[in-house]
Amino acid sequence: MTAYDVNSGDQVHAGDPVIVDRYTRSARINHWITATCLVLLALSGFALFTPGLYFLTALFGGGQWTRAVHPWLGVVLFFSFAGLFLRFWRANLWRSEDGTWLARIRDVLAGHEDRLPEIGKYNAGQKGVFWGMSLLILVLVSSGFVIWDQYFASYTTVDQKRVAVLLHALGAVAMICVWIVHVYAAIWVRGTISAMTRGQVTGGWAWRHHRKWLRELVSGKTDRAG
């Protein structure tokens, strides 16, 4: 039986401590390209959103360059995140234990891991971030095309552009909020950042936070997506 929580690059290495491969090098590069695009899009988007933050255009070579680069960064973000989506969507499917995990969110915040159900590669919070970003990137990219007048001005009406501008702004605010939650959670749970820099975690970390994933990994169940 194939486990949705285990990817082909996941592997356990015996030792003291036990080391677990959580992300392949290509997955980490994919992640950091996406993260870099999000930061650059936020900075250039702020610069274009209000005159009070126009000084941020200096990071991109001025106002004209900022306006030209911003939508292309969105295109790169879309394809980069598409790579992450294809890698990890199966591991982010909702499972029965995720509802229990959410119901016990107070124990999560208090660090009472012993009161929580065994979790796969991602917990309910991480899955929420994944699907939230998936939806918001679609909103941002689709609305961005509508207001990308350099190439698509003749394909949309003024009223459609007005709606798209509003959706783009709201989607951007929501995306930044989701990104902040993602970064805060990565810092809050010790060992998480090292998973996305070195690709590895300790066996103790995996046992404490993602025990179901570790059990499936040790049992030899894998998903072909890597």
mmCIF file with all atom_site columns, C-alpha atoms in Angstrom:
data_model
loop_
_atom_site.group_PDB
_atom_site.id
_atom_site.type_symbol
_atom_site.label_atom_id
_atom_site.label_alt_id
_atom_site.label_comp_id
_atom_site.label_asym_id
_atom_site.label_entity_id
_atom_site.label_seq_id
_atom_site.pdbx_PDB_ins_code
_atom_site.Cartn_x
_atom_site.Cartn_y
_atom_site.Cartn_z
_atom_site.occupancy
_atom_site.B_iso_or_equiv
_atom_site.pdbx_formal_charge
_atom_site.auth_seq_id
_atom_site.auth_comp_id
_atom_site.auth_asym_id
_atom_site.auth_atom_id
_atom_site.pdbx_PDB_model_num
ATOM 1   C CA . MET A 1 1   ? 0.000   0.000  0.000   1.00 0.00 ? 1   MET A CA 1
ATOM 2   C CA . THR A 1 2   ? 1.349   3.444  -0.926  1.00 0.00 ? 2   THR A CA 1
ATOM 3   C CA . ALA A 1 3   ? 1.423   6.139  1.743   1.00 0.00 ? 3   ALA A CA 1
ATOM 4   C CA . TYR A 1 4   ? 0.469   9.642  0.665   1.00 0.00 ? 4   TYR A CA 1
ATOM 5   C CA . ASP A 1 5   ? 2.606   11.182 3.420   1.00 0.00 ? 5   ASP A CA 1
ATOM 6   C CA . VAL A 1 6   ? 5.936   9.733  2.259   1.00 0.00 ? 6   VAL A CA 1
ATOM 7   C CA . ASN A 1 7   ? 7.819   10.970 -0.812  1.00 0.00 ? 7   ASN A CA 1
ATOM 8   C CA . SER A 1 8   ? 10.494  9.047  -2.667  1.00 0.00 ? 8   SER A CA 1
ATOM 9   C CA . GLY A 1 9   ? 13.298  11.254 -1.293  1.00 0.00 ? 9   GLY A CA 1
ATOM 10  C CA . ASP A 1 10  ? 12.355  10.611 2.345   1.00 0.00 ? 10  ASP A CA 1
ATOM 11  C CA . GLN A 1 11  ? 14.767  8.263  4.093   1.00 0.00 ? 11  GLN A CA 1
ATOM 12  C CA . VAL A 1 12  ? 15.927  7.286  7.579   1.00 0.00 ? 12  VAL A CA 1
ATOM 13  C CA . HIS A 1 13  ? 19.645  7.051  8.409   1.00 0.00 ? 13  HIS A CA 1
ATOM 14  C CA . ALA A 1 14  ? 20.682  5.072  11.470  1.00 0.00 ? 14  ALA A CA 1
ATOM 15  C CA . GLY A 1 15  ? 23.071  6.753  13.874  1.00 0.00 ? 15  GLY A CA 1
ATOM 16  C CA . ASP A 1 16  ? 23.270  8.812  17.034  1.00 0.00 ? 16  ASP A CA 1
ATOM 17  C CA . PRO A 1 17  ? 21.144  10.764 16.528  1.00 0.00 ? 17  PRO A CA 1
ATOM 18  C CA . VAL A 1 18  ? 18.982  9.169  13.856  1.00 0.00 ? 18  VAL A CA 1
ATOM 19  C CA . ILE A 1 19  ? 18.752  11.476 10.825  1.00 0.00 ? 19  ILE A CA 1
ATOM 20  C CA . VAL A 1 20  ? 15.715  11.655 8.556   1.00 0.00 ? 20  VAL A CA 1
ATOM 21  C CA . ASP A 1 21  ? 15.774  13.080 5.032   1.00 0.00 ? 21  ASP A CA 1
ATOM 22  C CA . ARG A 1 22  ? 12.652  15.265 4.771   1.00 0.00 ? 22  ARG A CA 1
ATOM 23  C CA . TYR A 1 23  ? 13.242  17.314 1.604   1.00 0.00 ? 23  TYR A CA 1
ATOM 24  C CA . THR A 1 24  ? 15.382  16.663 -1.456  1.00 0.00 ? 24  THR A CA 1
ATOM 25  C CA . ARG A 1 25  ? 17.771  19.299 -2.776  1.00 0.00 ? 25  ARG A CA 1
ATOM 26  C CA . SER A 1 26  ? 15.501  20.043 -5.742  1.00 0.00 ? 26  SER A CA 1
ATOM 27  C CA . ALA A 1 27  ? 12.520  20.491 -3.401  1.00 0.00 ? 27  ALA A CA 1
ATOM 28  C CA . ARG A 1 28  ? 14.498  22.919 -1.242  1.00 0.00 ? 28  ARG A CA 1
ATOM 29  C CA . ILE A 1 29  ? 15.633  24.941 -4.256  1.00 0.00 ? 29  ILE A CA 1
ATOM 30  C CA . ASN A 1 30  ? 12.033  24.993 -5.470  1.00 0.00 ? 30  ASN A CA 1
ATOM 31  C CA . HIS A 1 31  ? 10.884  26.223 -2.055  1.00 0.00 ? 31  HIS A CA 1
ATOM 32  C CA . TRP A 1 32  ? 13.439  29.030 -1.806  1.00 0.00 ? 32  TRP A CA 1
ATOM 33  C CA . ILE A 1 33  ? 12.728  30.276 -5.334  1.00 0.00 ? 33  ILE A CA 1
ATOM 34  C CA . THR A 1 34  ? 9.062   30.490 -4.344  1.00 0.00 ? 34  THR A CA 1
ATOM 35  C CA . ALA A 1 35  ? 9.900   32.223 -1.066  1.00 0.00 ? 35  ALA A CA 1
ATOM 36  C CA . THR A 1 36  ? 12.181  34.745 -2.797  1.00 0.00 ? 36  THR A CA 1
ATOM 37  C CA . CYS A 1 37  ? 9.491   35.553 -5.347  1.00 0.00 ? 37  CYS A CA 1
ATOM 38  C CA . LEU A 1 38  ? 6.948   36.117 -2.588  1.00 0.00 ? 38  LEU A CA 1
ATOM 39  C CA . VAL A 1 39  ? 9.229   38.571 -0.785  1.00 0.00 ? 39  VAL A CA 1
ATOM 40  C CA . LEU A 1 40  ? 10.107  40.477 -3.962  1.00 0.00 ? 40  LEU A CA 1
ATOM 41  C CA . LEU A 1 41  ? 6.465   40.583 -5.016  1.00 0.00 ? 41  LEU A CA 1
ATOM 42  C CA . ALA A 1 42  ? 5.459   41.934 -1.608  1.00 0.00 ? 42  ALA A CA 1
ATOM 43  C CA . LEU A 1 43  ? 8.111   44.666 -1.715  1.00 0.00 ? 43  LEU A CA 1
ATOM 44  C CA . SER A 1 44  ? 7.359   45.724 -5.296  1.00 0.00 ? 44  SER A CA 1
ATOM 45  C CA . GLY A 1 45  ? 3.629   45.441 -4.648  1.00 0.00 ? 45  GLY A CA 1
ATOM 46  C CA . PHE A 1 46  ? 3.854   47.728 -1.618  1.00 0.00 ? 46  PHE A CA 1
ATOM 47  C CA . ALA A 1 47  ? 5.809   50.242 -3.710  1.00 0.00 ? 47  ALA A CA 1
ATOM 48  C CA . LEU A 1 48  ? 3.081   50.260 -6.358  1.00 0.00 ? 48  LEU A CA 1
ATOM 49  C CA . PHE A 1 49  ? 0.215   50.282 -3.863  1.00 0.00 ? 49  PHE A CA 1
ATOM 50  C CA . THR A 1 50  ? 0.826   53.587 -2.075  1.00 0.00 ? 50  THR A CA 1
ATOM 51  C CA . PRO A 1 51  ? 3.032   56.670 -2.607  1.00 0.00 ? 51  PRO A CA 1
ATOM 52  C CA . GLY A 1 52  ? 4.123   56.330 1.021   1.00 0.00 ? 52  GLY A CA 1
ATOM 53  C CA . LEU A 1 53  ? 6.128   53.241 0.107   1.00 0.00 ? 53  LEU A CA 1
ATOM 54  C CA . TYR A 1 54  ? 7.342   54.436 -3.277  1.00 0.00 ? 54  TYR A CA 1
ATOM 55  C CA . PHE A 1 55  ? 10.908  54.517 -1.935  1.00 0.00 ? 55  PHE A CA 1
ATOM 56  C CA . LEU A 1 56  ? 10.893  50.717 -2.214  1.00 0.00 ? 56  LEU A CA 1
ATOM 57  C CA . THR A 1 57  ? 11.106  51.090 -5.989  1.00 0.00 ? 57  THR A CA 1
ATOM 58  C CA . ALA A 1 58  ? 14.795  51.884 -5.474  1.00 0.00 ? 58  ALA A CA 1
ATOM 59  C CA . LEU A 1 59  ? 15.290  48.163 -4.808  1.00 0.00 ? 59  LEU A CA 1
ATOM 60  C CA . PHE A 1 60  ? 14.224  47.419 -8.385  1.00 0.00 ? 60  PHE A CA 1
ATOM 61  C CA . GLY A 1 61  ? 15.884  50.297 -10.234 1.00 0.00 ? 61  GLY A CA 1
ATOM 62  C CA . GLY A 1 62  ? 13.051  52.837 -10.064 1.00 0.00 ? 62  GLY A CA 1
ATOM 63  C CA . GLY A 1 63  ? 9.321   53.081 -10.669 1.00 0.00 ? 63  GLY A CA 1
ATOM 64  C CA . GLN A 1 64  ? 9.288   51.971 -14.293 1.00 0.00 ? 64  GLN A CA 1
ATOM 65  C CA . TRP A 1 65  ? 11.418  48.912 -13.618 1.00 0.00 ? 65  TRP A CA 1
ATOM 66  C CA . THR A 1 66  ? 9.297   48.032 -10.610 1.00 0.00 ? 66  THR A CA 1
ATOM 67  C CA . ARG A 1 67  ? 6.133   48.142 -12.704 1.00 0.00 ? 67  ARG A CA 1
ATOM 68  C CA . ALA A 1 68  ? 7.779   46.040 -15.408 1.00 0.00 ? 68  ALA A CA 1
ATOM 69  C CA . VAL A 1 69  ? 9.355   43.439 -13.094 1.00 0.00 ? 69  VAL A CA 1
ATOM 70  C CA . HIS A 1 70  ? 6.417   42.908 -10.715 1.00 0.00 ? 70  HIS A CA 1
ATOM 71  C CA . PRO A 1 71  ? 4.131   40.919 -13.074 1.00 0.00 ? 71  PRO A CA 1
ATOM 72  C CA . TRP A 1 72  ? 7.006   38.787 -14.352 1.00 0.00 ? 72  TRP A CA 1
ATOM 73  C CA . LEU A 1 73  ? 7.888   37.874 -10.784 1.00 0.00 ? 73  LEU A CA 1
ATOM 74  C CA . GLY A 1 74  ? 4.280   36.738 -10.485 1.00 0.00 ? 74  GLY A CA 1
ATOM 75  C CA . VAL A 1 75  ? 4.726   34.454 -13.482 1.00 0.00 ? 75  VAL A CA 1
ATOM 76  C CA . VAL A 1 76  ? 7.867   32.931 -11.945 1.00 0.00 ? 76  VAL A CA 1
ATOM 77  C CA . LEU A 1 77  ? 6.016   32.493 -8.649  1.00 0.00 ? 77  LEU A CA 1
ATOM 78  C CA . PHE A 1 78  ? 3.173   30.668 -10.368 1.00 0.00 ? 78  PHE A CA 1
ATOM 79  C CA . PHE A 1 79  ? 5.413   28.117 -12.060 1.00 0.00 ? 79  PHE A CA 1
ATOM 80  C CA . SER A 1 80  ? 7.646   27.724 -9.026  1.00 0.00 ? 80  SER A CA 1
ATOM 81  C CA . PHE A 1 81  ? 4.725   27.077 -6.711  1.00 0.00 ? 81  PHE A CA 1
ATOM 82  C CA . ALA A 1 82  ? 3.244   24.734 -9.315  1.00 0.00 ? 82  ALA A CA 1
ATOM 83  C CA . GLY A 1 83  ? 6.376   22.635 -8.828  1.00 0.00 ? 83  GLY A CA 1
ATOM 84  C CA . LEU A 1 84  ? 5.790   22.524 -5.074  1.00 0.00 ? 84  LEU A CA 1
ATOM 85  C CA . PHE A 1 85  ? 2.119   21.745 -5.605  1.00 0.00 ? 85  PHE A CA 1
ATOM 86  C CA . LEU A 1 86  ? 2.868   18.759 -7.814  1.00 0.00 ? 86  LEU A CA 1
ATOM 87  C CA . ARG A 1 87  ? 5.389   17.481 -5.288  1.00 0.00 ? 87  ARG A CA 1
ATOM 88  C CA . PHE A 1 88  ? 3.321   17.792 -2.134  1.00 0.00 ? 88  PHE A CA 1
ATOM 89  C CA . TRP A 1 89  ? -0.414  17.965 -2.850  1.00 0.00 ? 89  TRP A CA 1
ATOM 90  C CA . ARG A 1 90  ? -0.982  14.321 -1.948  1.00 0.00 ? 90  ARG A CA 1
ATOM 91  C CA . ALA A 1 91  ? 0.741   14.738 1.417   1.00 0.00 ? 91  ALA A CA 1
ATOM 92  C CA . ASN A 1 92  ? -1.525  17.742 2.085   1.00 0.00 ? 92  ASN A CA 1
ATOM 93  C CA . LEU A 1 93  ? -4.807  15.926 1.583   1.00 0.00 ? 93  LEU A CA 1
ATOM 94  C CA . TRP A 1 94  ? -7.086  16.184 4.606   1.00 0.00 ? 94  TRP A CA 1
ATOM 95  C CA . ARG A 1 95  ? -7.010  13.162 6.898   1.00 0.00 ? 95  ARG A CA 1
ATOM 96  C CA . SER A 1 96  ? -9.158  12.183 9.883   1.00 0.00 ? 96  SER A CA 1
ATOM 97  C CA . GLU A 1 97  ? -6.422  13.030 12.395  1.00 0.00 ? 97  GLU A CA 1
ATOM 98  C CA . ASP A 1 98  ? -6.257  16.605 11.107  1.00 0.00 ? 98  ASP A CA 1
ATOM 99  C CA . GLY A 1 99  ? -9.686  17.408 12.499  1.00 0.00 ? 99  GLY A CA 1
ATOM 100 C CA . THR A 1 100 ? -8.637  16.054 15.889  1.00 0.00 ? 100 THR A CA 1
ATOM 101 C CA . TRP A 1 101 ? -5.429  18.090 15.736  1.00 0.00 ? 101 TRP A CA 1
ATOM 102 C CA . LEU A 1 102 ? -7.426  21.270 15.113  1.00 0.00 ? 102 LEU A CA 1
ATOM 103 C CA . ALA A 1 103 ? -9.879  20.476 17.894  1.00 0.00 ? 103 ALA A CA 1
ATOM 104 C CA . ARG A 1 104 ? -6.911  20.285 20.261  1.00 0.00 ? 104 ARG A CA 1
ATOM 105 C CA . ILE A 1 105 ? -5.275  23.494 19.100  1.00 0.00 ? 105 ILE A CA 1
ATOM 106 C CA . ARG A 1 106 ? -4.798  24.625 22.702  1.00 0.00 ? 106 ARG A CA 1
ATOM 107 C CA . ASP A 1 107 ? -2.573  21.610 23.309  1.00 0.00 ? 107 ASP A CA 1
ATOM 108 C CA . VAL A 1 108 ? -0.684  22.448 20.125  1.00 0.00 ? 108 VAL A CA 1
ATOM 109 C CA . LEU A 1 109 ? 0.012   25.982 21.331  1.00 0.00 ? 109 LEU A CA 1
ATOM 110 C CA . ALA A 1 110 ? 0.914   24.734 24.811  1.00 0.00 ? 110 ALA A CA 1
ATOM 111 C CA . GLY A 1 111 ? 3.332   22.165 23.407  1.00 0.00 ? 111 GLY A CA 1
ATOM 112 C CA . HIS A 1 112 ? 1.467   19.169 24.822  1.00 0.00 ? 112 HIS A CA 1
ATOM 113 C CA . GLU A 1 113 ? 2.467   16.791 22.028  1.00 0.00 ? 113 GLU A CA 1
ATOM 114 C CA . ASP A 1 114 ? 1.410   13.758 24.066  1.00 0.00 ? 114 ASP A CA 1
ATOM 115 C CA . ARG A 1 115 ? -2.246  14.848 23.799  1.00 0.00 ? 115 ARG A CA 1
ATOM 116 C CA . LEU A 1 116 ? -2.230  15.094 20.011  1.00 0.00 ? 116 LEU A CA 1
ATOM 117 C CA . PRO A 1 117 ? -2.938  12.401 17.408  1.00 0.00 ? 117 PRO A CA 1
ATOM 118 C CA . GLU A 1 118 ? -0.104  10.992 15.325  1.00 0.00 ? 118 GLU A CA 1
ATOM 119 C CA . ILE A 1 119 ? 0.428   13.277 12.334  1.00 0.00 ? 119 ILE A CA 1
ATOM 120 C CA . GLY A 1 120 ? 1.675   12.573 8.822   1.00 0.00 ? 120 GLY A CA 1
ATOM 121 C CA . LYS A 1 121 ? 4.228   14.679 6.968   1.00 0.00 ? 121 LYS A CA 1
ATOM 122 C CA . TYR A 1 122 ? 2.138   17.812 7.507   1.00 0.00 ? 122 TYR A CA 1
ATOM 123 C CA . ASN A 1 123 ? -0.240  18.862 10.268  1.00 0.00 ? 123 ASN A CA 1
ATOM 124 C CA . ALA A 1 124 ? -3.549  20.647 9.756   1.00 0.00 ? 124 ALA A CA 1
ATOM 125 C CA . GLY A 1 125 ? -1.951  24.069 10.122  1.00 0.00 ? 125 GLY A CA 1
ATOM 126 C CA . GLN A 1 126 ? 0.631   23.344 7.455   1.00 0.00 ? 126 GLN A CA 1
ATOM 127 C CA . LYS A 1 127 ? -2.049  21.965 5.173   1.00 0.00 ? 127 LYS A CA 1
ATOM 128 C CA . GLY A 1 128 ? -4.095  25.118 5.677   1.00 0.00 ? 128 GLY A CA 1
ATOM 129 C CA . VAL A 1 129 ? -1.106  27.232 4.627   1.00 0.00 ? 129 VAL A CA 1
ATOM 130 C CA . PHE A 1 130 ? -0.512  25.010 1.585   1.00 0.00 ? 130 PHE A CA 1
ATOM 131 C CA . TRP A 1 131 ? -4.090  25.144 0.297   1.00 0.00 ? 131 TRP A CA 1
ATOM 132 C CA . GLY A 1 132 ? -4.464  28.810 1.249   1.00 0.00 ? 132 GLY A CA 1
ATOM 133 C CA . MET A 1 133 ? -1.405  29.714 -0.805  1.00 0.00 ? 133 MET A CA 1
ATOM 134 C CA . SER A 1 134 ? -2.606  27.545 -3.678  1.00 0.00 ? 134 SER A CA 1
ATOM 135 C CA . LEU A 1 135 ? -5.921  29.397 -3.840  1.00 0.00 ? 135 LEU A CA 1
ATOM 136 C CA . LEU A 1 136 ? -4.460  32.866 -3.303  1.00 0.00 ? 136 LEU A CA 1
ATOM 137 C CA . ILE A 1 137 ? -1.785  32.432 -5.969  1.00 0.00 ? 137 ILE A CA 1
ATOM 138 C CA . LEU A 1 138 ? -4.516  31.534 -8.453  1.00 0.00 ? 138 LEU A CA 1
ATOM 139 C CA . VAL A 1 139 ? -6.448  34.670 -7.441  1.00 0.00 ? 139 VAL A CA 1
ATOM 140 C CA . LEU A 1 140 ? -3.366  36.881 -7.684  1.00 0.00 ? 140 LEU A CA 1
ATOM 141 C CA . VAL A 1 141 ? -2.189  35.509 -11.018 1.00 0.00 ? 141 VAL A CA 1
ATOM 142 C CA . SER A 1 142 ? -5.614  35.596 -12.672 1.00 0.00 ? 142 SER A CA 1
ATOM 143 C CA . SER A 1 143 ? -6.391  39.116 -11.428 1.00 0.00 ? 143 SER A CA 1
ATOM 144 C CA . GLY A 1 144 ? -2.852  40.191 -12.311 1.00 0.00 ? 144 GLY A CA 1
ATOM 145 C CA . PHE A 1 145 ? -3.326  39.192 -15.945 1.00 0.00 ? 145 PHE A CA 1
ATOM 146 C CA . VAL A 1 146 ? -6.486  41.297 -16.130 1.00 0.00 ? 146 VAL A CA 1
ATOM 147 C CA . ILE A 1 147 ? -4.603  44.445 -15.068 1.00 0.00 ? 147 ILE A CA 1
ATOM 148 C CA . TRP A 1 148 ? -1.392  43.674 -17.016 1.00 0.00 ? 148 TRP A CA 1
ATOM 149 C CA . ASP A 1 149 ? -2.178  46.301 -19.641 1.00 0.00 ? 149 ASP A CA 1
ATOM 150 C CA . GLN A 1 150 ? 1.119   45.979 -21.481 1.00 0.00 ? 150 GLN A CA 1
ATOM 151 C CA . TYR A 1 151 ? -0.036  42.676 -22.963 1.00 0.00 ? 151 TYR A CA 1
ATOM 152 C CA . PHE A 1 152 ? -3.717  42.231 -22.143 1.00 0.00 ? 152 PHE A CA 1
ATOM 153 C CA . ALA A 1 153 ? -5.278  45.712 -22.201 1.00 0.00 ? 153 ALA A CA 1
ATOM 154 C CA . SER A 1 154 ? -7.503  44.956 -25.169 1.00 0.00 ? 154 SER A CA 1
ATOM 155 C CA . TYR A 1 155 ? -8.929  41.758 -23.708 1.00 0.00 ? 155 TYR A CA 1
ATOM 156 C CA . THR A 1 156 ? -10.668 43.235 -20.641 1.00 0.00 ? 156 THR A CA 1
ATOM 157 C CA . THR A 1 157 ? -13.020 46.101 -19.860 1.00 0.00 ? 157 THR A CA 1
ATOM 158 C CA . VAL A 1 158 ? -12.484 48.967 -17.437 1.00 0.00 ? 158 VAL A CA 1
ATOM 159 C CA . ASP A 1 159 ? -15.036 47.491 -15.023 1.00 0.00 ? 159 ASP A CA 1
ATOM 160 C CA . GLN A 1 160 ? -13.244 44.146 -15.097 1.00 0.00 ? 160 GLN A CA 1
ATOM 161 C CA . LYS A 1 161 ? -9.959  45.889 -14.359 1.00 0.00 ? 161 LYS A CA 1
ATOM 162 C CA . ARG A 1 162 ? -11.493 47.672 -11.368 1.00 0.00 ? 162 ARG A CA 1
ATOM 163 C CA . VAL A 1 163 ? -12.742 44.406 -9.909  1.00 0.00 ? 163 VAL A CA 1
ATOM 164 C CA . ALA A 1 164 ? -9.386  42.762 -10.627 1.00 0.00 ? 164 ALA A CA 1
ATOM 165 C CA . VAL A 1 165 ? -7.468  45.541 -8.864  1.00 0.00 ? 165 VAL A CA 1
ATOM 166 C CA . LEU A 1 166 ? -9.623  45.089 -5.759  1.00 0.00 ? 166 LEU A CA 1
ATOM 167 C CA . LEU A 1 167 ? -9.255  41.296 -5.812  1.00 0.00 ? 167 LEU A CA 1
ATOM 168 C CA . HIS A 1 168 ? -5.513  41.607 -6.378  1.00 0.00 ? 168 HIS A CA 1
ATOM 169 C CA . ALA A 1 169 ? -5.085  43.920 -3.399  1.00 0.00 ? 169 ALA A CA 1
ATOM 170 C CA . LEU A 1 170 ? -7.233  41.780 -1.089  1.00 0.00 ? 170 LEU A CA 1
ATOM 171 C CA . GLY A 1 171 ? -5.496  38.614 -2.259  1.00 0.00 ? 171 GLY A CA 1
ATOM 172 C CA . ALA A 1 172 ? -2.091  40.182 -1.641  1.00 0.00 ? 172 ALA A CA 1
ATOM 173 C CA . VAL A 1 173 ? -3.021  41.166 1.920   1.00 0.00 ? 173 VAL A CA 1
ATOM 174 C CA . ALA A 1 174 ? -4.320  37.660 2.596   1.00 0.00 ? 174 ALA A CA 1
ATOM 175 C CA . MET A 1 175 ? -1.191  36.108 1.073   1.00 0.00 ? 175 MET A CA 1
ATOM 176 C CA . ILE A 1 176 ? 1.088   38.222 3.259   1.00 0.00 ? 176 ILE A CA 1
ATOM 177 C CA . CYS A 1 177 ? -0.889  37.150 6.348   1.00 0.00 ? 177 CYS A CA 1
ATOM 178 C CA . VAL A 1 178 ? -0.572  33.477 5.377   1.00 0.00 ? 178 VAL A CA 1
ATOM 179 C CA . TRP A 1 179 ? 3.144   33.967 4.706   1.00 0.00 ? 179 TRP A CA 1
ATOM 180 C CA . ILE A 1 180 ? 3.641   35.549 8.143   1.00 0.00 ? 180 ILE A CA 1
ATOM 181 C CA . VAL A 1 181 ? 1.900   32.583 9.803   1.00 0.00 ? 181 VAL A CA 1
ATOM 182 C CA . HIS A 1 182 ? 4.091   30.204 7.804   1.00 0.00 ? 182 HIS A CA 1
ATOM 183 C CA . VAL A 1 183 ? 7.330   31.949 8.792   1.00 0.00 ? 183 VAL A CA 1
ATOM 184 C CA . TYR A 1 184 ? 6.308   32.327 12.439  1.00 0.00 ? 184 TYR A CA 1
ATOM 185 C CA . ALA A 1 185 ? 5.401   28.651 12.722  1.00 0.00 ? 185 ALA A CA 1
ATOM 186 C CA . ALA A 1 186 ? 8.711   27.630 11.126  1.00 0.00 ? 186 ALA A CA 1
ATOM 187 C CA . ILE A 1 187 ? 10.613  29.689 13.714  1.00 0.00 ? 187 ILE A CA 1
ATOM 188 C CA . TRP A 1 188 ? 8.388   28.604 16.594  1.00 0.00 ? 188 TRP A CA 1
ATOM 189 C CA . VAL A 1 189 ? 8.866   24.854 16.026  1.00 0.00 ? 189 VAL A CA 1
ATOM 190 C CA . ARG A 1 190 ? 12.570  24.270 16.532  1.00 0.00 ? 190 ARG A CA 1
ATOM 191 C CA . GLY A 1 191 ? 14.169  22.173 13.805  1.00 0.00 ? 191 GLY A CA 1
ATOM 192 C CA . THR A 1 192 ? 11.728  23.174 11.088  1.00 0.00 ? 192 THR A CA 1
ATOM 193 C CA . ILE A 1 193 ? 13.980  25.695 9.366   1.00 0.00 ? 193 ILE A CA 1
ATOM 194 C CA . SER A 1 194 ? 16.851  23.218 9.168   1.00 0.00 ? 194 SER A CA 1
ATOM 195 C CA . ALA A 1 195 ? 14.537  20.910 7.215   1.00 0.00 ? 195 ALA A CA 1
ATOM 196 C CA . MET A 1 196 ? 14.308  23.539 4.461   1.00 0.00 ? 196 MET A CA 1
ATOM 197 C CA . THR A 1 197 ? 18.008  24.510 4.570   1.00 0.00 ? 197 THR A CA 1
ATOM 198 C CA . ARG A 1 198 ? 19.731  21.131 4.992   1.00 0.00 ? 198 ARG A CA 1
ATOM 199 C CA . GLY A 1 199 ? 16.784  18.916 4.069   1.00 0.00 ? 199 GLY A CA 1
ATOM 200 C CA . GLN A 1 200 ? 17.119  16.812 7.208   1.00 0.00 ? 200 GLN A CA 1
ATOM 201 C CA . VAL A 1 201 ? 15.616  16.510 10.693  1.00 0.00 ? 201 VAL A CA 1
ATOM 202 C CA . THR A 1 202 ? 16.496  14.332 13.636  1.00 0.00 ? 202 THR A CA 1
ATOM 203 C CA . GLY A 1 203 ? 14.579  11.162 14.351  1.00 0.00 ? 203 GLY A CA 1
ATOM 204 C CA . GLY A 1 204 ? 13.478  12.688 17.654  1.00 0.00 ? 204 GLY A CA 1
ATOM 205 C CA . TRP A 1 205 ? 12.002  15.707 15.876  1.00 0.00 ? 205 TRP A CA 1
ATOM 206 C CA . ALA A 1 206 ? 10.148  13.481 13.422  1.00 0.00 ? 206 ALA A CA 1
ATOM 207 C CA . TRP A 1 207 ? 8.875   11.246 16.242  1.00 0.00 ? 207 TRP A CA 1
ATOM 208 C CA . ARG A 1 208 ? 7.614   14.208 18.242  1.00 0.00 ? 208 ARG A CA 1
ATOM 209 C CA . HIS A 1 209 ? 5.961   16.243 15.498  1.00 0.00 ? 209 HIS A CA 1
ATOM 210 C CA . HIS A 1 210 ? 5.171   13.846 12.616  1.00 0.00 ? 210 HIS A CA 1
ATOM 211 C CA . ARG A 1 211 ? 5.073   10.386 14.109  1.00 0.00 ? 211 ARG A CA 1
ATOM 212 C CA . LYS A 1 212 ? 2.700   8.874  11.560  1.00 0.00 ? 212 LYS A CA 1
ATOM 213 C CA . TRP A 1 213 ? 4.971   10.022 8.736   1.00 0.00 ? 213 TRP A CA 1
ATOM 214 C CA . LEU A 1 214 ? 7.985   8.461  10.459  1.00 0.00 ? 214 LEU A CA 1
ATOM 215 C CA . ARG A 1 215 ? 6.159   5.175  11.015  1.00 0.00 ? 215 ARG A CA 1
ATOM 216 C CA . GLU A 1 216 ? 5.151   5.016  7.344   1.00 0.00 ? 216 GLU A CA 1
ATOM 217 C CA . LEU A 1 217 ? 8.701   5.914  6.303   1.00 0.00 ? 217 LEU A CA 1
ATOM 218 C CA . VAL A 1 218 ? 10.277  3.203  8.443   1.00 0.00 ? 218 VAL A CA 1
ATOM 219 C CA . SER A 1 219 ? 7.751   0.654  7.185   1.00 0.00 ? 219 SER A CA 1
ATOM 220 C CA . GLY A 1 220 ? 8.941   1.321  3.622   1.00 0.00 ? 220 GLY A CA 1
ATOM 221 C CA . LYS A 1 221 ? 5.797   2.923  2.200   1.00 0.00 ? 221 LYS A CA 1
ATOM 222 C CA . THR A 1 222 ? 6.611   5.603  -0.376  1.00 0.00 ? 222 THR A CA 1
ATOM 223 C CA . ASP A 1 223 ? 4.899   7.821  -2.893  1.00 0.00 ? 223 ASP A CA 1
ATOM 224 C CA . ARG A 1 224 ? 6.543   8.199  -6.302  1.00 0.00 ? 224 ARG A CA 1
ATOM 225 C CA . ALA A 1 225 ? 6.260   11.987 -6.235  1.00 0.00 ? 225 ALA A CA 1
ATOM 226 C CA . GLY A 1 226 ? 9.498   13.480 -4.971  1.00 0.00 ? 226 GLY A CA 1
#
